[in-house]
CSV table of C-alpha atoms in Angstrom, one decimal:
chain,number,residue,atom,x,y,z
A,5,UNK,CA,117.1,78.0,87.1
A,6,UNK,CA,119.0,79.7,84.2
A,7,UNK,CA,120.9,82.9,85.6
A,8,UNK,CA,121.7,85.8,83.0
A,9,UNK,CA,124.0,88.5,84.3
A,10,UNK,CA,124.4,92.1,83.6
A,11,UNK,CA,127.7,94.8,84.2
A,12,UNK,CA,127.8,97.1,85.1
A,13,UNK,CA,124.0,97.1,87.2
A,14,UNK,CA,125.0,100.8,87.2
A,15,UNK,CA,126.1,103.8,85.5
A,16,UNK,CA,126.6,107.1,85.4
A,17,UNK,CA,128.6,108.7,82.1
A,18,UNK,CA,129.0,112.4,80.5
A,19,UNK,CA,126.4,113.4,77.6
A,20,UNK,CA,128.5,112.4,74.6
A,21,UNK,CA,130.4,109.1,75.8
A,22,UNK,CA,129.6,105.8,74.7
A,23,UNK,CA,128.5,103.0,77.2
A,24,UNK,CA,128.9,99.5,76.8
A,25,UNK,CA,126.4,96.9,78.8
A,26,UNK,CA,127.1,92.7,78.8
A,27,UNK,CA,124.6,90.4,79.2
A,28,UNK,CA,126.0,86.7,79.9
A,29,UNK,CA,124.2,83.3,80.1
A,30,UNK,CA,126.4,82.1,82.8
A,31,UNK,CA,125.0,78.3,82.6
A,32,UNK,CA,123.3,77.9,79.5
A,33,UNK,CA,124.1,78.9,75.7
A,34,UNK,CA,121.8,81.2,74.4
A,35,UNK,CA,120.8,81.2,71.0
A,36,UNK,CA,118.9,84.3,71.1
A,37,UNK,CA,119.5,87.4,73.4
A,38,UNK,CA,117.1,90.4,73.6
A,39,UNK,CA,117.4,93.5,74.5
A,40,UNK,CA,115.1,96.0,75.9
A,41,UNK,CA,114.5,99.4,77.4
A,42,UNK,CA,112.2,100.4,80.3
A,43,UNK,CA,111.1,104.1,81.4
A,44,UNK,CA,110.0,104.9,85.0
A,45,UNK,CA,106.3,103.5,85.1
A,46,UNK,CA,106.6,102.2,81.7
A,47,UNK,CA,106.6,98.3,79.9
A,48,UNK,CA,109.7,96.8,79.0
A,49,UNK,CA,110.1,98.1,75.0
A,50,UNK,CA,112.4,95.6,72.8
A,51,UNK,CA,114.9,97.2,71.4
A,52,UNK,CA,116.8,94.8,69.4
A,53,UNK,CA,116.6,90.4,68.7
A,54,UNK,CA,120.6,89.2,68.9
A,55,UNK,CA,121.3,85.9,66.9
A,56,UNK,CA,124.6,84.4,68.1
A,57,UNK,CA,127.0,85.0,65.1
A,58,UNK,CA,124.8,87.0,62.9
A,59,UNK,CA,123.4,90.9,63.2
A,60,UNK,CA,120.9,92.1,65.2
A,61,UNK,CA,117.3,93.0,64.3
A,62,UNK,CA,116.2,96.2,65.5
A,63,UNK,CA,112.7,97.2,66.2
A,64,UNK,CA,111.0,99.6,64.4
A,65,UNK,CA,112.5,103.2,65.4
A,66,UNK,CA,115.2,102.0,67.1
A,67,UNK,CA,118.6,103.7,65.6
A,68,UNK,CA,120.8,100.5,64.6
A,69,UNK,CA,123.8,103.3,64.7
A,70,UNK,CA,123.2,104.2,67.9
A,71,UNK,CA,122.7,101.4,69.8
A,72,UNK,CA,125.4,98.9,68.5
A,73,UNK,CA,124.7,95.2,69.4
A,74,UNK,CA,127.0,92.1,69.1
A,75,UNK,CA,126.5,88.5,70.3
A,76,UNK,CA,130.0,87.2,69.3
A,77,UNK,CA,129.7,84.0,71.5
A,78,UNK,CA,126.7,81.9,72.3
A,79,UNK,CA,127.2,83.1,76.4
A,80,UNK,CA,128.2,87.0,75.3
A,81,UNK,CA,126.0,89.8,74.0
A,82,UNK,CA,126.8,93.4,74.3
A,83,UNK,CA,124.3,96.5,73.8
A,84,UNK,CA,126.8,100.0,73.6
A,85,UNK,CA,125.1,103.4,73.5
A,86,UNK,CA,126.6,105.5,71.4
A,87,UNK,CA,127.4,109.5,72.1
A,88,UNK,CA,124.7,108.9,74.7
A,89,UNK,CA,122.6,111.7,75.8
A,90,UNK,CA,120.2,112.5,78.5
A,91,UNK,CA,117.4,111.0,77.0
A,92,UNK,CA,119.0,107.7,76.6
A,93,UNK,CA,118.7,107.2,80.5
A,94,UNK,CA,117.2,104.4,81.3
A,95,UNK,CA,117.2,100.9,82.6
A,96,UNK,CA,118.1,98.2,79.9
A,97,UNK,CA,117.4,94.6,80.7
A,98,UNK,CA,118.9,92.0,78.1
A,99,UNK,CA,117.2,88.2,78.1
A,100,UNK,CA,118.4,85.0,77.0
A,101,UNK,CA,116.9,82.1,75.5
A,102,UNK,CA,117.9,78.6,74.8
A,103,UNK,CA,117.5,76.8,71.3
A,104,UNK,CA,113.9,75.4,71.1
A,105,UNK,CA,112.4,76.8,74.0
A,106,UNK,CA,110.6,80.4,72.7
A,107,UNK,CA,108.6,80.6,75.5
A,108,UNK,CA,111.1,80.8,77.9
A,109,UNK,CA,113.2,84.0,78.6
A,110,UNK,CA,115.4,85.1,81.1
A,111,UNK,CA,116.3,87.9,82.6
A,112,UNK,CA,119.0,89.8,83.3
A,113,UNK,CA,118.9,91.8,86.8
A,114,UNK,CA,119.2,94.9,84.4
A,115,UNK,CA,121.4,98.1,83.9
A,116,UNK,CA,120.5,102.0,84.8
A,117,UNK,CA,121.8,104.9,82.9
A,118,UNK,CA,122.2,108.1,83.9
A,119,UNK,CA,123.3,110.5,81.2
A,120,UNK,CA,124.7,113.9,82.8
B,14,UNK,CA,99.8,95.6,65.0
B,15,UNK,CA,100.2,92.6,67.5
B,16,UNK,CA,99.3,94.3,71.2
B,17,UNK,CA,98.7,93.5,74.8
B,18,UNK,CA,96.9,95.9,77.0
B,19,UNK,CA,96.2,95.6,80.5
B,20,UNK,CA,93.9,97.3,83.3
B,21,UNK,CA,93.9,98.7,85.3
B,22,UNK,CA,97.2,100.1,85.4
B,23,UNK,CA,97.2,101.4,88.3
B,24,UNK,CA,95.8,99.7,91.6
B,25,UNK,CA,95.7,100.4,95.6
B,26,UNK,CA,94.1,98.0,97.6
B,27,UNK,CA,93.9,96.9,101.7
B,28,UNK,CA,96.3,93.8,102.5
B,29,UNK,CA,93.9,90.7,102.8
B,30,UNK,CA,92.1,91.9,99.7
B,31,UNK,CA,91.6,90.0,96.4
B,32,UNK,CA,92.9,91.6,93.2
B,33,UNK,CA,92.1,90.5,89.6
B,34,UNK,CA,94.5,91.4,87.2
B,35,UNK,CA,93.3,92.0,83.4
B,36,UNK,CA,95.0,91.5,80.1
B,37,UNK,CA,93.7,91.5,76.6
B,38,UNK,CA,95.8,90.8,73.4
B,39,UNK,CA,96.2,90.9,69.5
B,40,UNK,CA,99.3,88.9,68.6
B,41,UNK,CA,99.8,87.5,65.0
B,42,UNK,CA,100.3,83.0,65.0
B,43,UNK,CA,99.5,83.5,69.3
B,44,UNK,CA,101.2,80.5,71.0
B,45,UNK,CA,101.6,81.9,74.5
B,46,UNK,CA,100.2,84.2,77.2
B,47,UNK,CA,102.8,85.0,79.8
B,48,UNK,CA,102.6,86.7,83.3
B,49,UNK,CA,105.7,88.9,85.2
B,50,UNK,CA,106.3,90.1,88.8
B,51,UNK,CA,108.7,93.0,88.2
B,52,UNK,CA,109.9,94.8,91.4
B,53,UNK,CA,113.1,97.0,91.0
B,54,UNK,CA,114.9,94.9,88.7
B,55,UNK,CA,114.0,92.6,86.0
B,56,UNK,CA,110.6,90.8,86.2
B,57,UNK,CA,110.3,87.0,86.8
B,58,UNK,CA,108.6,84.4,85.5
B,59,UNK,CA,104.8,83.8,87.3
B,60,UNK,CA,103.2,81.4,84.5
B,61,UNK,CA,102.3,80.4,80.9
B,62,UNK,CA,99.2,80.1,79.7
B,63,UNK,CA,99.0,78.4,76.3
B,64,UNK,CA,95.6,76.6,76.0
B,65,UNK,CA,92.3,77.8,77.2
B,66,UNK,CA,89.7,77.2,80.6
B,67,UNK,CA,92.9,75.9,82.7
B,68,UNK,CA,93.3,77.4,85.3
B,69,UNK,CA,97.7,77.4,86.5
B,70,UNK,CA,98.0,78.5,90.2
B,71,UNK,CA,100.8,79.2,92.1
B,72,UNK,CA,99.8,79.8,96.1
B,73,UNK,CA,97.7,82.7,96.8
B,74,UNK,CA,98.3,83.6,92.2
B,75,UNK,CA,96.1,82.0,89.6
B,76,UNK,CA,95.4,82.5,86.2
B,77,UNK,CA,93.3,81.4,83.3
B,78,UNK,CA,93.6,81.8,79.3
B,79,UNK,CA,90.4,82.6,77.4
B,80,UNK,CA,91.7,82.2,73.3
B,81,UNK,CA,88.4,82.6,72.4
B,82,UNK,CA,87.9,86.4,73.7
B,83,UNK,CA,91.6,86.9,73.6
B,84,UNK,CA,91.9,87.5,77.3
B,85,UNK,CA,93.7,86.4,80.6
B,86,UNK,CA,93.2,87.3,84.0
B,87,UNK,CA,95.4,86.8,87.3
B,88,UNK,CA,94.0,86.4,90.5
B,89,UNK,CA,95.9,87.1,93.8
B,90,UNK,CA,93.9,86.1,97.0
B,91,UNK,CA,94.6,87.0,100.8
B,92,UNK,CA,96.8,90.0,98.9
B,93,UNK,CA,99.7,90.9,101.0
B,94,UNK,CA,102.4,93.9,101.3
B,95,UNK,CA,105.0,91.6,99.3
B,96,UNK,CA,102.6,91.8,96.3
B,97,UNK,CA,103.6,95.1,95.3
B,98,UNK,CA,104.9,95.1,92.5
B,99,UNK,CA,104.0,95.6,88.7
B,100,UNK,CA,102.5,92.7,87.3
B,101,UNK,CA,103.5,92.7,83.2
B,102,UNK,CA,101.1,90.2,80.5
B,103,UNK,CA,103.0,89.4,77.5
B,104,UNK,CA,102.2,87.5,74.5
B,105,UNK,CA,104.3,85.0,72.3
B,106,UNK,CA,103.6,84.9,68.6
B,107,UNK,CA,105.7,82.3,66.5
B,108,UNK,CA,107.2,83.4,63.3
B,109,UNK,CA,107.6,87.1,63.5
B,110,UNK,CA,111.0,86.9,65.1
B,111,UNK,CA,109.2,84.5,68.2
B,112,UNK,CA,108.7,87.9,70.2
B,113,UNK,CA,107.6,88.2,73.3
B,114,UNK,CA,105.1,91.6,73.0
B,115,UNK,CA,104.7,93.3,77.0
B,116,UNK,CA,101.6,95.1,77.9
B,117,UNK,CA,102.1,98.6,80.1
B,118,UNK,CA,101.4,96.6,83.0
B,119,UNK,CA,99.1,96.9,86.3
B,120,UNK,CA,101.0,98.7,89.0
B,121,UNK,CA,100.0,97.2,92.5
B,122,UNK,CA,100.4,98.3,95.8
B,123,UNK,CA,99.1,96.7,98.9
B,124,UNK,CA,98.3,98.6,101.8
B,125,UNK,CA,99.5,97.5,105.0
């Protein structure tokens, strides 16, 4: 099947830095990337829709400023927290999807954050 | 406000024992019901359910769509340790951005 990866898988970064994630179709082109954010015992919350070439859309109450997304190539989208803070620890999981096929979605293996 | 709630969330039970998993939605132009195995990293794909009374069964996992009532279940039989997991319901709506909408989803764990 498709494979989607992540990097880092893991990080740990001052309160006040700014950390960039990639997700990468490595075999398909996506059209579409999503990102989203899951707490301990919690659902996956979308963040943010990416269109290749064209901005995101963010979900309602998601700061646009804070969480800067770009999908410069049809294989490429990055998710950077900005001046992160503790509560911004989580784990983020990005998903890609080909042109045509909504129902289908994969997933990256995800990346923790651990503001200090 | 398109939704997907599931019950329990929570649930314990003996390895061997069958487990029905519950999901109820609300999502705007519905075109899919979806079903996730998350363990410690991203889920994956169980099955999509996108017309209703057929039944999609994957070994010891089933699951049926009811459009009318706006519910899907998922069935594991002869449960086993490996089944632990959290089991996530998601619904598909076209034309408000083609979003896939996750319920809290049913944390399981099997008892050895």
């Amino acid at each position: 099947g498709a494979v989607v990866s992540q990097h880092p898988s893991w990080v740990i970064c001052k309160s006040g830095t700014s950390v960039k994630i990639e997700c990468r179709s490595l075999d398909f082109q996506a059209t579409t990337m999503f990102w989203y954010r899951q707490f301990p015992k919690q659902s996956l919350m979308l963040m943010a829709t990416s269109n290749e070439g064209s901005k995101a859309t963010y979900e309602q109450g998601v700061e646009k400023d804070k969480f800067l997304i770009n999908h410069a190539s049809l294989t490429l989208s990055t998710l950077t927290v900005t001046s992160a803070h503790p509560e911004d620890s989580s784990f983020y999981i990005c998903s890609a999807r080909f042109a045509g096929q909504i129902e289908t979605q994969y997933f990256g293996p995800g990346t923790r954050l651990l503001v200090l | 406000e398109d939704k997907v709630v599931q019950s329990p969330l929570s649930l314990v039970v003996h390895e061997g024992d069958t487990v029905t998993l519950n999901c109820s939605y609300e999502v705007t132009n519905f075109r899919s019901l979806l079903w996730y195995k998350q363990e410690k990293k991203a889920p994956t794909f169980l099955f999509m359910l996108t017309s209703s009374g057929i039944e999609k069964k994957s070994g010891r996992l089933s699951s049926i769509l009811d459009k009318k009532e706006l519910f899907s279940i998922l069935n594991i039989t002869a449960t086993q340790t490996g089944d632990s997991a959290i089991y996530l319901c998601a619904g598909l709506g076209l034309f408000s951005g083609d979003k896939i909408i996750f319920g809290k989803g049913t944390r399981l764990h099997i008892l050895p």
